[in-house]
Amino acid sequence: MKSCVWQQASNATDITLDQAHAALEAAAKKAQEIQTKMDIAIVDAGGNLKAFARMDGAWLGSIDIAIKKAKTARYFDMPTGEIGKLSQPGKPLYQIEVSNGGLISFPGGVPIKNAQGTVIGAIGVSGSTVENDHTVADAGANAAQSGGGRGVTGKQ
Amino acid sequence: MKSCVWQQASNATDITLDQAHAALEAAAKKAQEIQTKMDIAIVDAGGNLKAFARMDGAWLGSIDIAIKKAKTARYFDMPTGEIGKLSQPGKPLYQIEVSNGGLISFPGGVPIKNAQGTVIGAIGVSGSTVENDHTVADAGANAAQSGGGRGVTGKQ
Amino acid sequence: MKSCVWQQASNATDITLDQAHAALEAAAKKAQEIQTKMDIAIVDAGGNLKAFARMDGAWLGSIDIAIKKAKTARYFDMPTGEIGKLSQPGKPLYQIEVSNGGLISFPGGVPIKNAQGTVIGAIGVSGSTVENDHTVADAGANAAQSGGGRGVTGKQ
Amino acid sequence: MKSCVWQQASNATDITLDQAHAALEAAAKKAQEIQTKMDIAIVDAGGNLKAFARMDGAWLGSIDIAIKKAKTARYFDMPTGEIGKLSQPGKPLYQIEVSNGGLISFPGGVPIKNAQGTVIGAIGVSGSTVENDHTVADAGANAAQSGGGRGVTGKQ
């Protein structure tokens, strides 16, 4: 019984690589549907990089932006675009972007939650318009809960 | 006699760890009263980190912001929000945030003064709205003067 | 029952502020016993700063070293001195210190484990000889398991 | 005819995401065979991050090291360990590690070549002994040529 509890514990508080790959695949699939090429980054509950993929032809400058979007979404447990609304000139969080080694405050970063609603990581997407970036990130975040990704481990 | 003078000087111009902990505790208590979770940083008269605490569940992105708010408040001996008024587009200190390895110019950083009015350090708080951040920082700064904190040293 | 499970989950995978303060207090107490003045940093399971205290008179240069020691210990789940043995000229990990924004590979950083042996964070201590630093870090790491620290929250 | 030539050129000189995933999967499979947990990074011909995966339980400190190993291997088109032989005290490349924002000069980084022998990217692996890291990186580099990876795109 106890091992069951601890296994749940592990799953509950941090994203697994299988979940991260499920998010990457769903995001890339959505990116193709809307005919875009994206950089996609996944960070864990601690804000540390867990998985990353740059689709062929996607912007080089979006590598860093995708990673920073994922970190920003986890750092404040909200979509990155929400922060951007507050960081405009004259708004409460003006210039927050210079903190944490550089934040990205426009859409494309989304927290990843488990079935219980606990934040277990985040996804950041960059490579198109911010609307498209957000759409793709959202698709990835939703898929992460299923955790059915074909991982790099070769196991189903 | 001379050494006595200098010892007083030292006590007078720099925050002690007991004072820093008094500020941390008062700030955390206020944070709980207003039902928020905060990152709280204290810097000394030299602008160097003296004490820090991240309440359970507080934002990861607020670690750096709390520390930067404390430094900013001491670097210019004024509440951080005052700087923000001057750093808007078209204002005299536009883009000052990129200096000093990154400043935070919205509310939540407050200088800490001793009973004589000398600045001995500063407190930075991040984790909620800037109004809440400032309220919590203010509670901490006021408590630091008393210096009655139960320190990490185990002494009362 | 479920809430109990999840509470355990939370405790099991990441250090709490109470545990961090228990570590800080035990470390500071040990530092006083051996007549040293230390900078003491605690990071969580994600390597993010959780708590920090600089004893009065402790080195300013040890702020960054204590934090980097704690991060290094968590980044590789071993005491920092173990890495230093492998990073000497001619050894397998020569110059590893330039990675991760700067590692510290001499003693004074120790992982913090819970009762089940899971790493939940780490402590880094700097301010004296590396032997003293390690002794103080070890005292802190051992105390963190108890979690009985008087936190900044004002609760016992 | 000309456009055909250039299309071949493009395919020939830069790694595709399918190839990168073939490398990631083969590397992770080898990591499991030798019972290790690895951070695995792939960079393209420009030295820019293409794909990344951190196996569950792998070291947090190896995120940056795996990426830096991959970059180092591509920056100089040789296994990272070769550079380490030349960067020891008294040797020709002493302290080269501080360049390029930080290089890693111990084993675990290997260039990835196509069937014609052209370098199209590199793989960096970190998480165990440098011998194991190199073994896993080598397995990944060899698999990249096949390019048969099940990509994040959902296509075979």
PDB file of C-alpha atoms in Angstrom, chain C:
ATOM      1  CA  MET C   1      -8.046   9.521   3.263  1.00  0.00           C
ATOM      2  CA  LYS C   2      -7.170  11.087  -0.013  1.00  0.00           C
ATOM      3  CA  SER C   3      -6.168  14.395   1.483  1.00  0.00           C
ATOM      4  CA  CYS C   4      -3.850  12.478   3.766  1.00  0.00           C
ATOM      5  CA  VAL C   5      -2.251  10.844   0.777  1.00  0.00           C
ATOM      6  CA  TRP C   6      -1.712  14.128  -0.983  1.00  0.00           C
ATOM      7  CA  GLN C   7      -0.351  15.805   2.101  1.00  0.00           C
ATOM      8  CA  GLN C   8       2.171  13.016   2.342  1.00  0.00           C
ATOM      9  CA  ALA C   9       2.883  13.462  -1.302  1.00  0.00           C
ATOM     10  CA  SER C  10       3.684  17.096  -0.795  1.00  0.00           C
ATOM     11  CA  ASN C  11       5.897  16.381   2.170  1.00  0.00           C
ATOM     12  CA  ALA C  12       7.616  13.526   0.427  1.00  0.00           C
ATOM     13  CA  THR C  13       8.911  15.285  -2.624  1.00  0.00           C
ATOM     14  CA  ASP C  14       9.779  18.820  -1.619  1.00  0.00           C
ATOM     15  CA  ILE C  15      11.191  20.480   1.469  1.00  0.00           C
ATOM     16  CA  THR C  16       8.825  22.643   3.507  1.00  0.00           C
ATOM     17  CA  LEU C  17       9.725  26.004   4.986  1.00  0.00           C
ATOM     18  CA  ASP C  18       9.518  24.482   8.466  1.00  0.00           C
ATOM     19  CA  GLN C  19      12.050  21.845   7.480  1.00  0.00           C
ATOM     20  CA  ALA C  20      14.240  24.497   5.895  1.00  0.00           C
ATOM     21  CA  HIS C  21      14.200  26.532   9.089  1.00  0.00           C
ATOM     22  CA  ALA C  22      14.994  23.473  11.172  1.00  0.00           C
ATOM     23  CA  ALA C  23      18.062  23.036   8.962  1.00  0.00           C
ATOM     24  CA  LEU C  24      19.032  26.717   9.235  1.00  0.00           C
ATOM     25  CA  GLU C  25      18.748  26.720  13.018  1.00  0.00           C
ATOM     26  CA  ALA C  26      20.674  23.498  13.530  1.00  0.00           C
ATOM     27  CA  ALA C  27      23.381  24.695  11.159  1.00  0.00           C
ATOM     28  CA  ALA C  28      23.699  28.072  12.896  1.00  0.00           C
ATOM     29  CA  LYS C  29      23.827  26.385  16.278  1.00  0.00           C
ATOM     30  CA  LYS C  30      26.629  24.111  15.114  1.00  0.00           C
ATOM     31  CA  ALA C  31      28.425  27.114  13.612  1.00  0.00           C
ATOM     32  CA  GLN C  32      28.362  28.835  16.989  1.00  0.00           C
ATOM     33  CA  GLU C  33      29.575  25.713  18.797  1.00  0.00           C
ATOM     34  CA  ILE C  34      32.677  25.608  16.616  1.00  0.00           C
ATOM     35  CA  GLN C  35      33.014  29.385  16.780  1.00  0.00           C
ATOM     36  CA  THR C  36      32.484  30.237  13.146  1.00  0.00           C
ATOM     37  CA  LYS C  37      30.252  32.672  11.257  1.00  0.00           C
ATOM     38  CA  MET C  38      28.451  31.189   8.284  1.00  0.00           C
ATOM     39  CA  ASP C  39      26.300  31.908   5.288  1.00  0.00           C
ATOM     40  CA  ILE C  40      23.661  29.166   5.065  1.00  0.00           C
ATOM     41  CA  ALA C  41      21.407  28.467   2.065  1.00  0.00           C
ATOM     42  CA  ILE C  42      18.611  25.947   1.548  1.00  0.00           C
ATOM     43  CA  VAL C  43      17.243  24.967  -1.879  1.00  0.00           C
ATOM     44  CA  ASP C  44      14.192  22.850  -2.642  1.00  0.00           C
ATOM     45  CA  ALA C  45      13.891  19.691  -4.740  1.00  0.00           C
ATOM     46  CA  GLY C  46      13.921  21.800  -7.891  1.00  0.00           C
ATOM     47  CA  GLY C  47      17.157  23.533  -6.909  1.00  0.00           C
ATOM     48  CA  ASN C  48      15.344  26.808  -6.182  1.00  0.00           C
ATOM     49  CA  LEU C  49      16.203  28.953  -3.144  1.00  0.00           C
ATOM     50  CA  LYS C  50      13.936  28.214  -0.181  1.00  0.00           C
ATOM     51  CA  ALA C  51      15.651  29.936   2.772  1.00  0.00           C
ATOM     52  CA  PHE C  52      18.860  31.775   3.560  1.00  0.00           C
ATOM     53  CA  ALA C  53      20.585  33.342   6.559  1.00  0.00           C
ATOM     54  CA  ARG C  54      23.907  35.159   6.890  1.00  0.00           C
ATOM     55  CA  MET C  55      25.196  35.227  10.447  1.00  0.00           C
ATOM     56  CA  ASP C  56      26.414  38.596  11.688  1.00  0.00           C
ATOM     57  CA  GLY C  57      29.992  39.125  10.581  1.00  0.00           C
ATOM     58  CA  ALA C  58      30.014  36.253   8.060  1.00  0.00           C
ATOM     59  CA  TRP C  59      31.768  36.812   4.718  1.00  0.00           C
ATOM     60  CA  LEU C  60      29.929  38.654   1.974  1.00  0.00           C
ATOM     61  CA  GLY C  61      31.662  36.482  -0.621  1.00  0.00           C
ATOM     62  CA  SER C  62      30.050  33.437   0.930  1.00  0.00           C
ATOM     63  CA  ILE C  63      26.499  34.478   0.009  1.00  0.00           C
ATOM     64  CA  ASP C  64      26.921  33.301  -3.544  1.00  0.00           C
ATOM     65  CA  ILE C  65      29.103  30.334  -2.564  1.00  0.00           C
ATOM     66  CA  ALA C  66      26.592  29.021  -0.015  1.00  0.00           C
ATOM     67  CA  ILE C  67      23.767  29.246  -2.565  1.00  0.00           C
ATOM     68  CA  LYS C  68      25.887  27.615  -5.285  1.00  0.00           C
ATOM     69  CA  LYS C  69      26.926  24.828  -2.888  1.00  0.00           C
ATOM     70  CA  ALA C  70      23.304  24.057  -2.086  1.00  0.00           C
ATOM     71  CA  LYS C  71      22.383  24.030  -5.769  1.00  0.00           C
ATOM     72  CA  THR C  72      25.385  21.886  -6.694  1.00  0.00           C
ATOM     73  CA  ALA C  73      24.516  19.326  -3.998  1.00  0.00           C
ATOM     74  CA  ARG C  74      20.974  19.045  -5.340  1.00  0.00           C
ATOM     75  CA  TYR C  75      21.989  19.132  -8.989  1.00  0.00           C
ATOM     76  CA  PHE C  76      24.001  15.929  -8.529  1.00  0.00           C
ATOM     77  CA  ASP C  77      22.468  14.510  -5.322  1.00  0.00           C
ATOM     78  CA  MET C  78      25.809  14.220  -3.553  1.00  0.00           C
ATOM     79  CA  PRO C  79      28.012  16.256  -1.211  1.00  0.00           C
ATOM     80  CA  THR C  80      29.832  18.960  -3.169  1.00  0.00           C
ATOM     81  CA  GLY C  81      33.253  17.726  -2.052  1.00  0.00           C
ATOM     82  CA  GLU C  82      32.690  14.464  -3.928  1.00  0.00           C
ATOM     83  CA  ILE C  83      32.483  16.393  -7.167  1.00  0.00           C
ATOM     84  CA  GLY C  84      35.681  18.249  -6.351  1.00  0.00           C
ATOM     85  CA  LYS C  85      37.598  14.982  -6.162  1.00  0.00           C
ATOM     86  CA  LEU C  86      36.616  14.292  -9.760  1.00  0.00           C
ATOM     87  CA  SER C  87      37.129  17.808 -11.140  1.00  0.00           C
ATOM     88  CA  GLN C  88      40.858  18.186 -10.424  1.00  0.00           C
ATOM     89  CA  PRO C  89      43.267  18.533 -13.360  1.00  0.00           C
ATOM     90  CA  GLY C  90      43.559  15.165 -15.099  1.00  0.00           C
ATOM     91  CA  LYS C  91      40.383  13.838 -13.469  1.00  0.00           C
ATOM     92  CA  PRO C  92      37.157  12.907 -15.279  1.00  0.00           C
ATOM     93  CA  LEU C  93      35.120  16.022 -14.482  1.00  0.00           C
ATOM     94  CA  TYR C  94      37.833  18.654 -14.907  1.00  0.00           C
ATOM     95  CA  GLN C  95      36.298  22.146 -15.240  1.00  0.00           C
ATOM     96  CA  ILE C  96      32.721  21.018 -14.543  1.00  0.00           C
ATOM     97  CA  GLU C  97      32.499  24.177 -12.410  1.00  0.00           C
ATOM     98  CA  VAL C  98      31.885  26.401 -15.425  1.00  0.00           C
ATOM     99  CA  SER C  99      28.535  24.685 -16.110  1.00  0.00           C
ATOM    100  CA  ASN C 100      25.155  25.589 -14.642  1.00  0.00           C
ATOM    101  CA  GLY C 101      26.068  29.228 -14.233  1.00  0.00           C
ATOM    102  CA  GLY C 102      28.826  28.258 -11.820  1.00  0.00           C
ATOM    103  CA  LEU C 103      29.130  25.251  -9.522  1.00  0.00           C
ATOM    104  CA  ILE C 104      31.063  24.983  -6.274  1.00  0.00           C
ATOM    105  CA  SER C 105      32.917  21.685  -6.010  1.00  0.00           C
ATOM    106  CA  PHE C 106      34.538  21.886  -2.586  1.00  0.00           C
ATOM    107  CA  PRO C 107      32.903  20.703   0.660  1.00  0.00           C
ATOM    108  CA  GLY C 108      29.992  22.515   2.296  1.00  0.00           C
ATOM    109  CA  GLY C 109      27.026  21.397   0.197  1.00  0.00           C
ATOM    110  CA  VAL C 110      24.950  18.390   1.309  1.00  0.00           C
ATOM    111  CA  PRO C 111      21.673  16.907  -0.049  1.00  0.00           C
ATOM    112  CA  ILE C 112      18.698  16.885   2.326  1.00  0.00           C
ATOM    113  CA  LYS C 113      16.702  13.647   2.385  1.00  0.00           C
ATOM    114  CA  ASN C 114      13.403  12.779   3.983  1.00  0.00           C
ATOM    115  CA  ALA C 115      12.847   9.754   6.217  1.00  0.00           C
ATOM    116  CA  GLN C 116      12.310   7.589   3.140  1.00  0.00           C
ATOM    117  CA  GLY C 117      15.655   8.573   1.659  1.00  0.00           C
ATOM    118  CA  THR C 118      14.236  10.762  -1.106  1.00  0.00           C
ATOM    119  CA  VAL C 119      16.202  13.931  -1.819  1.00  0.00           C
ATOM    120  CA  ILE C 120      13.905  16.866  -1.024  1.00  0.00           C
ATOM    121  CA  GLY C 121      16.442  19.702  -1.261  1.00  0.00           C
ATOM    122  CA  ALA C 122      19.955  20.618  -0.183  1.00  0.00           C
ATOM    123  CA  ILE C 123      21.926  22.857   2.173  1.00  0.00           C
ATOM    124  CA  GLY C 124      25.008  24.903   1.346  1.00  0.00           C
ATOM    125  CA  VAL C 125      27.309  26.454   3.947  1.00  0.00           C
ATOM    126  CA  SER C 126      30.236  28.831   3.455  1.00  0.00           C
ATOM    127  CA  GLY C 127      32.257  31.019   5.797  1.00  0.00           C
ATOM    128  CA  SER C 128      35.115  29.014   7.297  1.00  0.00           C
ATOM    129  CA  THR C 129      37.382  26.109   6.331  1.00  0.00           C
ATOM    130  CA  VAL C 130      35.775  23.592   4.006  1.00  0.00           C
ATOM    131  CA  GLU C 131      35.886  21.052   6.821  1.00  0.00           C
ATOM    132  CA  ASN C 132      33.920  23.369   9.097  1.00  0.00           C
ATOM    133  CA  ASP C 133      31.566  24.267   6.266  1.00  0.00           C
ATOM    134  CA  HIS C 134      30.807  20.588   5.718  1.00  0.00           C
ATOM    135  CA  THR C 135      30.324  19.906   9.433  1.00  0.00           C
ATOM    136  CA  VAL C 136      27.799  22.715   9.701  1.00  0.00           C
ATOM    137  CA  ALA C 137      26.006  21.660   6.513  1.00  0.00           C
ATOM    138  CA  ASP C 138      25.774  18.116   7.774  1.00  0.00           C
ATOM    139  CA  ALA C 139      24.214  19.277  11.048  1.00  0.00           C
ATOM    140  CA  GLY C 140      21.644  21.220   9.091  1.00  0.00           C
ATOM    141  CA  ALA C 141      20.823  18.399   6.693  1.00  0.00           C
ATOM    142  CA  ASN C 142      20.256  15.986   9.575  1.00  0.00           C
ATOM    143  CA  ALA C 143      17.939  18.385  11.373  1.00  0.00           C
ATOM    144  CA  ALA C 144      15.780  19.036   8.317  1.00  0.00           C
ATOM    145  CA  GLN C 145      14.185  15.605   8.585  1.00  0.00           C
ATOM    146  CA  SER C 146      12.662  16.469  11.948  1.00  0.00           C
ATOM    147  CA  GLY C 147      10.906  19.491  10.487  1.00  0.00           C
ATOM    148  CA  GLY C 148      10.408  20.996  13.905  1.00  0.00           C
ATOM    149  CA  GLY C 149      11.739  24.423  13.082  1.00  0.00           C
ATOM    150  CA  ARG C 150      10.045  27.508  14.397  1.00  0.00           C
ATOM    151  CA  GLY C 151       9.077  28.927  11.060  1.00  0.00           C
ATOM    152  CA  VAL C 152       8.720  32.505   9.952  1.00  0.00           C
ATOM    153  CA  THR C 153       5.018  31.883   9.894  1.00  0.00           C
ATOM    154  CA  GLY C 154       4.736  32.413  13.623  1.00  0.00           C
ATOM    155  CA  LYS C 155       3.254  28.956  14.056  1.00  0.00           C
ATOM    156  CA  GLN C 156       5.011  26.417  16.239  1.00  0.00           C
TER     157      GLN C 156
END
